[in-house]
mmCIF file of C-alpha atoms and ligand atoms in Angstrom:
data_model
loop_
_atom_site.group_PDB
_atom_site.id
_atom_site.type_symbol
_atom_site.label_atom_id
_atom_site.label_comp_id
_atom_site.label_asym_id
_atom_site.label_seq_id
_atom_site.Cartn_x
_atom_site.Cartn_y
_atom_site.Cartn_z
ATOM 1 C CA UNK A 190 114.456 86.430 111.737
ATOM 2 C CA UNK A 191 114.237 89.584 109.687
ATOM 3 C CA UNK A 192 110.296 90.159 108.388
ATOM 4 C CA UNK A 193 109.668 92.412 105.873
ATOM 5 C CA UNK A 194 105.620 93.540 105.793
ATOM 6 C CA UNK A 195 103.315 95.695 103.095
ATOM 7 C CA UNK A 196 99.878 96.449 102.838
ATOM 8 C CA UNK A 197 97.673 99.317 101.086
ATOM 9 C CA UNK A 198 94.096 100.088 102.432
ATOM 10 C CA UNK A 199 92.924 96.880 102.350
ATOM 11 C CA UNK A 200 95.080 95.132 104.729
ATOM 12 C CA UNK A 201 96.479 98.756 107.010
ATOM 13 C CA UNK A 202 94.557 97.908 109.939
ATOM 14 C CA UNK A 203 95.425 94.085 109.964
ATOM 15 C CA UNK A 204 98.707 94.930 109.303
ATOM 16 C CA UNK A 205 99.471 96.991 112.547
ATOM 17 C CA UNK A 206 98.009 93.852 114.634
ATOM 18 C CA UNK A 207 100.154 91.321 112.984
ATOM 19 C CA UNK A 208 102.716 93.996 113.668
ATOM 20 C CA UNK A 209 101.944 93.342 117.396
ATOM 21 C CA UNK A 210 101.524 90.015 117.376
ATOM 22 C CA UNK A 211 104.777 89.121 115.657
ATOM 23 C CA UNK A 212 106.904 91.403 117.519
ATOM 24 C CA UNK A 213 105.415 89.521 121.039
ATOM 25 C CA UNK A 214 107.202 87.159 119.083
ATOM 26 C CA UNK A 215 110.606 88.502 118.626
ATOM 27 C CA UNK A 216 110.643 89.033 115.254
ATOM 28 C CA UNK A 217 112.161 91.665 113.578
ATOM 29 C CA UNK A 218 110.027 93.721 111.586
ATOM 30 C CA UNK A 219 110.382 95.564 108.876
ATOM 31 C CA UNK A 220 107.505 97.757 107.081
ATOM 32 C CA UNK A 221 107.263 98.912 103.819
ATOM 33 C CA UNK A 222 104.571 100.546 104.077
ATOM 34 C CA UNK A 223 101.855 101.943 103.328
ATOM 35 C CA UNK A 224 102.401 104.242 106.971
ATOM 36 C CA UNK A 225 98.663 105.651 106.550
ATOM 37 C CA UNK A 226 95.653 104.608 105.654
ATOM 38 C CA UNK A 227 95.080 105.896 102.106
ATOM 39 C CA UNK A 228 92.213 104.616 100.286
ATOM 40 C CA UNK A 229 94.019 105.908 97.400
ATOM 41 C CA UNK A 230 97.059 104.284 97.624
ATOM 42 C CA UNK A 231 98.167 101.124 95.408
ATOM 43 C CA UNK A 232 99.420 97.986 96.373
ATOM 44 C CA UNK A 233 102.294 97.550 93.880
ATOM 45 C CA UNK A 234 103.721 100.921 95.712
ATOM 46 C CA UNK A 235 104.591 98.855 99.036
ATOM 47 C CA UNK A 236 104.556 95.030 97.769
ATOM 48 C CA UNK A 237 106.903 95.396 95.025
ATOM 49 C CA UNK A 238 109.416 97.494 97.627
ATOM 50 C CA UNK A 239 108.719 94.095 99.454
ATOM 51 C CA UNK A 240 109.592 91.811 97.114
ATOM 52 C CA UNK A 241 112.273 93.105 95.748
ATOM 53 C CA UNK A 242 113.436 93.343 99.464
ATOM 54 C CA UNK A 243 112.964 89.766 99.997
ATOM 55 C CA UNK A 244 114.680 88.869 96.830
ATOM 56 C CA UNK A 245 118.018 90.753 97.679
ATOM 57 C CA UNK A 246 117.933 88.704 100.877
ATOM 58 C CA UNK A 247 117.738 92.474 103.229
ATOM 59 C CA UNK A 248 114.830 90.393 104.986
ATOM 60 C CA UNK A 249 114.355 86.694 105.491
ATOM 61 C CA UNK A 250 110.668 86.522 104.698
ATOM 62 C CA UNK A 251 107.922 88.548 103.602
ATOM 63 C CA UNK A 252 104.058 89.158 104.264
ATOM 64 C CA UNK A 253 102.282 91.022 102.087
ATOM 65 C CA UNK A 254 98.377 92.225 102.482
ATOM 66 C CA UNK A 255 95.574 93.695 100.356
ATOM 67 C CA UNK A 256 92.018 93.835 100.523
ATOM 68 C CA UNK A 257 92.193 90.146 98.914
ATOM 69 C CA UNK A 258 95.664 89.028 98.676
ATOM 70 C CA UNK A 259 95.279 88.325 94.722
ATOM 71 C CA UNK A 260 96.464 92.167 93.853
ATOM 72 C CA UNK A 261 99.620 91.203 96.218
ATOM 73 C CA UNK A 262 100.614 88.400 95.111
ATOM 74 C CA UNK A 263 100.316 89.155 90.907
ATOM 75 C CA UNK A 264 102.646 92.474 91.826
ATOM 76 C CA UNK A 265 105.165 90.328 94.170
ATOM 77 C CA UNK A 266 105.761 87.229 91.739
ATOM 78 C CA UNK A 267 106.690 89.925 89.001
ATOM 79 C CA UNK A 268 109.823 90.380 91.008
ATOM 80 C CA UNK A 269 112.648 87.378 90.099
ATOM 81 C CA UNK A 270 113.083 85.545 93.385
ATOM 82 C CA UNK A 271 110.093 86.265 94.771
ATOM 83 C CA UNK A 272 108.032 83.445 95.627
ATOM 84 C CA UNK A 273 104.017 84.798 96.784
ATOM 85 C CA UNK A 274 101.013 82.697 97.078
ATOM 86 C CA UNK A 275 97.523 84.015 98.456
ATOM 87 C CA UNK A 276 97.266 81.462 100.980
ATOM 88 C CA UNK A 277 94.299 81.309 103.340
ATOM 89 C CA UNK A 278 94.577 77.833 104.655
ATOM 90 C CA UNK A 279 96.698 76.357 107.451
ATOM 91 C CA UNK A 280 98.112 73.359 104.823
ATOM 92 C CA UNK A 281 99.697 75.541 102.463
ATOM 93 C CA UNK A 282 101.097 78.111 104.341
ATOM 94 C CA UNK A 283 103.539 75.322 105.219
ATOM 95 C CA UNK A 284 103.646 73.148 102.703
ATOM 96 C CA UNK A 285 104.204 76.275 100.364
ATOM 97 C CA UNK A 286 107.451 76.709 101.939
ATOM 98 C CA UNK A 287 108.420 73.019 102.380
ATOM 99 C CA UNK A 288 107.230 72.215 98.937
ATOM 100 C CA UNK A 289 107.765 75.367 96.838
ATOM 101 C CA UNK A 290 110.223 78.156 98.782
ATOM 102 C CA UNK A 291 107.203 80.495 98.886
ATOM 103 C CA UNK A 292 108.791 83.344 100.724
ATOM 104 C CA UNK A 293 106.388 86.105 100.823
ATOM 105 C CA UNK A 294 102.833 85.395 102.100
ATOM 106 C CA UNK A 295 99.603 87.184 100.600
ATOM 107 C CA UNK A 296 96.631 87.733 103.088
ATOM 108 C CA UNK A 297 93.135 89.331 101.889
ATOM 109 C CA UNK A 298 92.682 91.697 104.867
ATOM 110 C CA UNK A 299 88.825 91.841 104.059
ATOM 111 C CA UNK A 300 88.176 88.442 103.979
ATOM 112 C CA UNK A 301 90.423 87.198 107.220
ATOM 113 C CA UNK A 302 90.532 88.292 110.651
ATOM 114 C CA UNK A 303 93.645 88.733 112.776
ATOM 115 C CA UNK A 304 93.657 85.853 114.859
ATOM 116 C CA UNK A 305 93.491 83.682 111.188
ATOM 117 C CA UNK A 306 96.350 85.953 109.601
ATOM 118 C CA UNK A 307 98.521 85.472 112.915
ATOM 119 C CA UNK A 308 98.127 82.168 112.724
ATOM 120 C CA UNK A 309 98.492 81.724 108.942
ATOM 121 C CA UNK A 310 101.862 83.878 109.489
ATOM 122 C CA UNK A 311 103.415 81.981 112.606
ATOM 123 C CA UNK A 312 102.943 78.656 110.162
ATOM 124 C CA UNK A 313 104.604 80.149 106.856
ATOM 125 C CA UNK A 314 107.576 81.913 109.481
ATOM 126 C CA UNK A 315 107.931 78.287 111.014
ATOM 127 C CA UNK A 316 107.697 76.402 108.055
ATOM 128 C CA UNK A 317 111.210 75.393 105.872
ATOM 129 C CA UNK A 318 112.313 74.681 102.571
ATOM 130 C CA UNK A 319 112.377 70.794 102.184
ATOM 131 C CA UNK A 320 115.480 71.136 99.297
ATOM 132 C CA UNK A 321 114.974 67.939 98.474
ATOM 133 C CA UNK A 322 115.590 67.252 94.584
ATOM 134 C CA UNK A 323 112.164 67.067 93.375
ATOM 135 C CA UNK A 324 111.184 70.199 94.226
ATOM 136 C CA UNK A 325 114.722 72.157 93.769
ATOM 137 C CA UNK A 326 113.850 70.572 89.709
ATOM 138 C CA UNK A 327 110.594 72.032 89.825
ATOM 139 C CA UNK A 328 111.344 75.178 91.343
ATOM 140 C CA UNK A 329 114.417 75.243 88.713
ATOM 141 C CA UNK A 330 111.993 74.566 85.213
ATOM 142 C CA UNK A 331 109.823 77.512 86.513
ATOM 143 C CA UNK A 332 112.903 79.811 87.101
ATOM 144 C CA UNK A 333 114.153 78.642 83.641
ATOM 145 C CA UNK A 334 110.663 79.182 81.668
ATOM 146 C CA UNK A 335 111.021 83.279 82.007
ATOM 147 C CA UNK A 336 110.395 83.767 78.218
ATOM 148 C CA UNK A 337 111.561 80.445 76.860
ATOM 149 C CA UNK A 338 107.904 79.147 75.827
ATOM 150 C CA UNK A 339 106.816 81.739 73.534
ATOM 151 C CA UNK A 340 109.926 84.228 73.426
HETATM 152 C C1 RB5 B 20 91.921 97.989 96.854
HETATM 153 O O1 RB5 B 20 90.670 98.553 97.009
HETATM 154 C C2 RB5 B 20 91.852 96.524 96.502
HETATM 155 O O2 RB5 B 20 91.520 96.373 95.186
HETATM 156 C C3 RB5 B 20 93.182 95.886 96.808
HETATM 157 O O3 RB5 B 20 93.458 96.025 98.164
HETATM 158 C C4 RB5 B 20 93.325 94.410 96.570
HETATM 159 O O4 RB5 B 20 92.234 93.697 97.056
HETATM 160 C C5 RB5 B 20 93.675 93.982 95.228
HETATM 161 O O5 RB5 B 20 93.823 92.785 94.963
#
């Protein structure tokens, strides 16, 4: 499986342990970035790359990291087919996938430590898409709503 991962400042260091971690576990990773820890850099700079990554399909899955996760995930979701949640909890970063296709994961690297983001990763990695109808309509009527409320 093909993993694409981002971070600015706020998530550099965690990101280069999850690096570790998930490469133990033969995953193929793929970083976009940032390669230095900048604490001038900006988040959209190496999430959107991400998303936009994921959304082509040139990597199966992404995980995306700021200093909270909420910066990551409003850039990612800009980007049609990408699918980001700040998830911090063991519950959704499964059921986010079986439920709702999320396939790129936001972690706040100032409010979790490694062995909480490797774990929260391995989950959303493992996890899969249910397809079943009821959430292939829901997932379809937010695709659809681009616009279509107030446009
Ligand atoms: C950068 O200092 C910080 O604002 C950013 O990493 C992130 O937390 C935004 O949501």
């Amino acid at each position: 499986m093909k993993i694409g991962i981002a971070s600015d400042h706020g998530g550099f260091e965690i990101k280069y342990q999850l690096i570790e971690r998930l490469k133990k576990l033969q995953y193929n990773i793929i970083d976009f970035g940032n390669y230095v820890n900048n604490p001038n850099d900006d988040y959209p700079d190496y999430v959107l790359p991400l998303a936009h990554a994921v959304s082509a399909g040139e990597v199966d899955k992404g995980i995306a990291i700021c200093g909270s996760g909420v910066g990551a995930s409003i850039a990612a979701n800009k980007i049609e087919g990408a699918r980001a949640a700040l998830v911090h909890d063991h519950f959704a970063a499964h059921q986010g996938v079986e439920d709702d296709n999320m396939n790129i994961l936001c972690l706040g690297g100032r409010i979790i430590g490694i062995e909480k983001a490797a774990e929260l990763s391995q989950t959303f990695l493992n996890a899969r898409f249910s397809n079943a109808e009821r959430h292939n309509r829901r997932l379809l009527k937010i695709d659809q709503s681009t616009n279509n409320y107030f446009g």
